[in-house]
Amino acid sequence: MTLKEAFESGEALRAYCQENHVSIAEAMQRREVQTSERGRAEIREEMYKNLVVMRESVYEGLTRKQQPVSGLTGGDAHLLFKYGKYNPYSGSNACRAAAAAMAVVEVNASMGKICAAPTAGASGVLPGVLIESARERDWTDEQLVDALFTAGAIGLIFARNATISGAGGGCQAETGVASAMAAAAIVELSGGAPIQALDAAAMTIKNILGLICDPVAGLVECPCIKRNALGAVNALICADMALAGITSLIPFDEVVATMLTVGKDIRSEYRETAKGGLATTPTGKLVAERVRRVRGDK
Amino acid sequence: MKETYSVFDIIGPRMIGPSSSHTAGAVRIAKVARHVAHYDVAEATFTLYESFAETGKGHGTDKALVAGILGMEPDDGRIRDAYEIAAEHGVLVDMIYTDEPSPSEQPNTVRIQTVSSDGTKNELIGVSVGGGKILITEINGLDVEVTGEYPTMVIRLQDKPGVIAELSTVLAEMDINIAYMKVFRHEKGEDDFVTVETDLKISDDLLKVIRERCASILNVITV
């Protein structure tokens, strides 16, 4: 099997990895070297820069109260992070990952610097899960860079065979795909086989299949920030399930195809247009009106 | 396109929030306006249309536009302070949110009018088409299609046979590789307009040589 074919589906990727005795992260790097004609060191350096921005955005969002331009949100990540130190129901690691995920999206909403993964609106999930899990497990930056290549490979297949945009497939295609990427990444980092990583990714999407994109006032804030928290926890529990030996009855590729079918069936009101769902609740409309009214100010 | 996705299309870009079409796209359009004004902008008026007008304020599009006119890159952490920085530099900015239809017939559109320190006026219309990509549809009243991804020259030529051949010969002799080239004119007998996208940036010195060697060139705007 060629590298090009390896990224046509999850099954092809699994087969390639098995044939060549490599990880998903290794296969992804080989393909990137081939298609970009850049050296391995160069692409790893580029990915490391993404990791640095991810880490800085987590830090920025957790340590400083963010002030989104809309004035609607900000500060929730910090609240959850503080609370998470005192025996939270979701567990301290999950709680911290969720808080970190929210932190990044708050930074994004405040015109701070983030790394899209796969989009800006879903940019919290991957750093939330990776950076916070790394804290407990002493993962090195080299390992985290590998994990980002694993995550990228999963995202690439979604982009190729389905969609990774809220306008194309709803929130399932944004925070959903981000969770699938994060789940696969930590499964592989923990020594899981490619099939386990794919199963973890499949399970995350199954959990939130059909999730709509209904941003209040059309802004990447409500419900996006909290859905990144959910995305982080979803990734963690699915990674745990896969590592525990639980498999996905519906294979990864069929889940990807279903996500696309469901995404197309979601009416356009629920695909980023802010014309349905939470955006058109009485409160949602009121907030939208308020945001619109301040637009003349500086 | 889908076949050629890079891993960095999935993990990346590193960007300023909240959305690439509202932030990065807006910065890039305004940067083109800065190029057109030869990096000399004393005053800038931005007119925002449709979704830029509707949600631009909440997305910080206005700040991104001001940042671009000041020459900041799309990933500059100071974008959120663009108004203050403009004030420090004495650049006057005006933001107009209008309900009028978009002149480009697309959402996420802005018209940017600039005045340089010597009083020279320039104007363009730009569209943020998604993912941080842009399309400039009009420069100084002239219909164009400029993506800003390559260095671009918008050239006004005399409308007579052979002018395009002359231009491409001059560029070839100077070893300037043409990535894309588009020729159009508004009406028969009027001047031709050519947009040439090149692999390499055209310096002012190079531009001077091109103008000297190609007699049919009436005017050039570099982007």
PDB file of N, CA and C in Angstrom, chain A residues 238-278:
ATOM      1  N   CYS A 238     -13.564   8.187  25.975  1.00  0.00           N
ATOM      2  CA  CYS A 238     -13.466   7.260  24.841  1.00  0.00           C
ATOM      3  C   CYS A 238     -12.063   6.658  24.733  1.00  0.00           C
ATOM      4  N   ALA A 239     -11.059   7.455  25.064  1.00  0.00           N
ATOM      5  CA  ALA A 239      -9.694   6.919  25.083  1.00  0.00           C
ATOM      6  C   ALA A 239      -9.596   5.847  26.165  1.00  0.00           C
ATOM      7  N   ASP A 240     -10.168   6.128  27.321  1.00  0.00           N
ATOM      8  CA  ASP A 240     -10.159   5.134  28.403  1.00  0.00           C
ATOM      9  C   ASP A 240     -10.880   3.853  27.972  1.00  0.00           C
ATOM     10  N   MET A 241     -12.015   4.004  27.322  1.00  0.00           N
ATOM     11  CA  MET A 241     -12.759   2.818  26.871  1.00  0.00           C
ATOM     12  C   MET A 241     -11.919   1.986  25.905  1.00  0.00           C
ATOM     13  N   ALA A 242     -11.307   2.678  24.938  1.00  0.00           N
ATOM     14  CA  ALA A 242     -10.501   1.951  23.941  1.00  0.00           C
ATOM     15  C   ALA A 242      -9.316   1.251  24.609  1.00  0.00           C
ATOM     16  N   LEU A 243      -8.677   1.946  25.548  1.00  0.00           N
ATOM     17  CA  LEU A 243      -7.512   1.354  26.233  1.00  0.00           C
ATOM     18  C   LEU A 243      -7.928   0.218  27.173  1.00  0.00           C
ATOM     19  N   ALA A 244      -9.186   0.263  27.606  1.00  0.00           N
ATOM     20  CA  ALA A 244      -9.705  -0.809  28.461  1.00  0.00           C
ATOM     21  C   ALA A 244     -10.022  -2.060  27.646  1.00  0.00           C
ATOM     22  N   GLY A 245      -9.967  -1.918  26.321  1.00  0.00           N
ATOM     23  CA  GLY A 245     -10.241  -3.070  25.464  1.00  0.00           C
ATOM     24  C   GLY A 245     -11.630  -3.057  24.856  1.00  0.00           C
ATOM     25  N   ILE A 246     -12.365  -1.976  25.061  1.00  0.00           N
ATOM     26  CA  ILE A 246     -13.696  -1.858  24.476  1.00  0.00           C
ATOM     27  C   ILE A 246     -13.540  -1.454  23.004  1.00  0.00           C
ATOM     28  N   THR A 247     -14.295  -2.097  22.125  1.00  0.00           N
ATOM     29  CA  THR A 247     -14.197  -1.770  20.704  1.00  0.00           C
ATOM     30  C   THR A 247     -15.474  -1.057  20.243  1.00  0.00           C
ATOM     31  N   SER A 248     -15.387  -0.458  19.073  1.00  0.00           N
ATOM     32  CA  SER A 248     -16.568   0.195  18.508  1.00  0.00           C
ATOM     33  C   SER A 248     -17.251  -0.787  17.563  1.00  0.00           C
ATOM     34  N   LEU A 249     -18.519  -1.103  17.843  1.00  0.00           N
ATOM     35  CA  LEU A 249     -19.239  -2.051  16.988  1.00  0.00           C
ATOM     36  C   LEU A 249     -19.273  -1.513  15.555  1.00  0.00           C
ATOM     37  N   ILE A 250     -19.557  -0.228  15.410  1.00  0.00           N
ATOM     38  CA  ILE A 250     -19.564   0.381  14.079  1.00  0.00           C
ATOM     39  C   ILE A 250     -18.136   0.865  13.790  1.00  0.00           C
ATOM     40  N   PRO A 251     -17.521   0.378  12.718  1.00  0.00           N
ATOM     41  CA  PRO A 251     -16.128   0.755  12.450  1.00  0.00           C
ATOM     42  C   PRO A 251     -15.967   2.244  12.143  1.00  0.00           C
ATOM     43  N   PHE A 252     -14.755   2.738  12.366  1.00  0.00           N
ATOM     44  CA  PHE A 252     -14.418   4.151  12.195  1.00  0.00           C
ATOM     45  C   PHE A 252     -14.929   4.724  10.869  1.00  0.00           C
ATOM     46  N   ASP A 253     -14.619   4.052   9.759  1.00  0.00           N
ATOM     47  CA  ASP A 253     -14.985   4.622   8.451  1.00  0.00           C
ATOM     48  C   ASP A 253     -16.492   4.759   8.274  1.00  0.00           C
ATOM     49  N   GLU A 254     -17.245   3.820   8.850  1.00  0.00           N
ATOM     50  CA  GLU A 254     -18.708   3.915   8.742  1.00  0.00           C
ATOM     51  C   GLU A 254     -19.236   5.051   9.610  1.00  0.00           C
ATOM     52  N   VAL A 255     -18.564   5.301  10.717  1.00  0.00           N
ATOM     53  CA  VAL A 255     -18.962   6.430  11.568  1.00  0.00           C
ATOM     54  C   VAL A 255     -18.681   7.750  10.838  1.00  0.00           C
ATOM     55  N   VAL A 256     -17.527   7.817  10.172  1.00  0.00           N
ATOM     56  CA  VAL A 256     -17.170   9.034   9.410  1.00  0.00           C
ATOM     57  C   VAL A 256     -18.226   9.286   8.330  1.00  0.00           C
ATOM     58  N   ALA A 257     -18.569   8.228   7.593  1.00  0.00           N
ATOM     59  CA  ALA A 257     -19.565   8.367   6.515  1.00  0.00           C
ATOM     60  C   ALA A 257     -20.910   8.802   7.075  1.00  0.00           C
ATOM     61  N   THR A 258     -21.271   8.242   8.231  1.00  0.00           N
ATOM     62  CA  THR A 258     -22.556   8.593   8.851  1.00  0.00           C
ATOM     63  C   THR A 258     -22.566  10.037   9.314  1.00  0.00           C
ATOM     64  N   MET A 259     -21.435  10.465   9.846  1.00  0.00           N
ATOM     65  CA  MET A 259     -21.361  11.858  10.291  1.00  0.00           C
ATOM     66  C   MET A 259     -21.629  12.812   9.130  1.00  0.00           C
ATOM     67  N   LEU A 260     -21.102  12.459   7.960  1.00  0.00           N
ATOM     68  CA  LEU A 260     -21.327  13.301   6.784  1.00  0.00           C
ATOM     69  C   LEU A 260     -22.802  13.282   6.374  1.00  0.00           C
ATOM     70  N   THR A 261     -23.394  12.077   6.333  1.00  0.00           N
ATOM     71  CA  THR A 261     -24.810  11.961   5.952  1.00  0.00           C
ATOM     72  C   THR A 261     -25.686  12.758   6.912  1.00  0.00           C
ATOM     73  N   VAL A 262     -25.444  12.563   8.202  1.00  0.00           N
ATOM     74  CA  VAL A 262     -26.230  13.286   9.211  1.00  0.00           C
ATOM     75  C   VAL A 262     -25.995  14.793   9.071  1.00  0.00           C
ATOM     76  N   GLY A 263     -24.739  15.168   8.859  1.00  0.00           N
ATOM     77  CA  GLY A 263     -24.397  16.580   8.713  1.00  0.00           C
ATOM     78  C   GLY A 263     -25.147  17.240   7.563  1.00  0.00           C
ATOM     79  N   LYS A 264     -25.262  16.513   6.456  1.00  0.00           N
ATOM     80  CA  LYS A 264     -25.986  17.062   5.297  1.00  0.00           C
ATOM     81  C   LYS A 264     -27.474  17.195   5.594  1.00  0.00           C
ATOM     82  N   ASP A 265     -27.981  16.273   6.433  1.00  0.00           N
ATOM     83  CA  ASP A 265     -29.408  16.312   6.780  1.00  0.00           C
ATOM     84  C   ASP A 265     -29.749  17.407   7.779  1.00  0.00           C
ATOM     85  N   ILE A 266     -28.734  17.888   8.494  1.00  0.00           N
ATOM     86  CA  ILE A 266     -28.990  18.970   9.451  1.00  0.00           C
ATOM     87  C   ILE A 266     -29.387  20.207   8.651  1.00  0.00           C
ATOM     88  N   ARG A 267     -30.547  20.778   8.980  1.00  0.00           N
ATOM     89  CA  ARG A 267     -30.999  21.959   8.229  1.00  0.00           C
ATOM     90  C   ARG A 267     -30.018  23.116   8.401  1.00  0.00           C
ATOM     91  N   SER A 268     -29.979  23.986   7.407  1.00  0.00           N
ATOM     92  CA  SER A 268     -28.958  25.040   7.415  1.00  0.00           C
ATOM     93  C   SER A 268     -29.102  25.973   8.625  1.00  0.00           C
ATOM     94  N   GLU A 269     -30.307  26.059   9.201  1.00  0.00           N
ATOM     95  CA  GLU A 269     -30.499  26.875  10.419  1.00  0.00           C
ATOM     96  C   GLU A 269     -29.578  26.423  11.541  1.00  0.00           C
ATOM     97  N   TYR A 270     -29.211  25.137  11.485  1.00  0.00           N
ATOM     98  CA  TYR A 270     -28.407  24.560  12.565  1.00  0.00           C
ATOM     99  C   TYR A 270     -26.968  24.308  12.155  1.00  0.00           C
ATOM    100  N   ARG A 271     -26.556  24.991  11.099  1.00  0.00           N
ATOM    101  CA  ARG A 271     -25.165  24.845  10.663  1.00  0.00           C
ATOM    102  C   ARG A 271     -24.495  26.215  10.611  1.00  0.00           C
ATOM    103  N   GLU A 272     -24.174  26.750  11.753  1.00  0.00           N
ATOM    104  CA  GLU A 272     -23.363  27.960  11.905  1.00  0.00           C
ATOM    105  C   GLU A 272     -24.042  29.255  11.484  1.00  0.00           C
ATOM    106  N   THR A 273     -25.290  29.184  11.022  1.00  0.00           N
ATOM    107  CA  THR A 273     -25.927  30.401  10.520  1.00  0.00           C
ATOM    108  C   THR A 273     -26.549  31.241  11.627  1.00  0.00           C
ATOM    109  N   ALA A 274     -26.593  30.696  12.849  1.00  0.00           N
ATOM    110  CA  ALA A 274     -27.207  31.399  13.983  1.00  0.00           C
ATOM    111  C   ALA A 274     -28.681  31.685  13.736  1.00  0.00           C
ATOM    112  N   LYS A 275     -29.339  30.814  12.963  1.00  0.00           N
ATOM    113  CA  LYS A 275     -30.766  31.010  12.677  1.00  0.00           C
ATOM    114  C   LYS A 275     -31.639  29.971  13.370  1.00  0.00           C
ATOM    115  N   GLY A 276     -31.054  29.198  14.264  1.00  0.00           N
ATOM    116  CA  GLY A 276     -31.836  28.188  14.977  1.00  0.00           C
ATOM    117  C   GLY A 276     -31.155  27.781  16.257  1.00  0.00           C
ATOM    118  N   GLY A 277     -31.786  26.844  16.965  1.00  0.00           N
ATOM    119  CA  GLY A 277     -31.205  26.316  18.196  1.00  0.00           C
ATOM    120  C   GLY A 277     -31.083  27.386  19.267  1.00  0.00           C
ATOM    121  N   LEU A 278     -30.016  27.360  20.014  1.00  0.00           N
ATOM    122  CA  LEU A 278     -29.825  28.302  21.126  1.00  0.00           C
ATOM    123  C   LEU A 278     -29.783  29.747  20.635  1.00  0.00           C
TER     124      LEU A 278
END
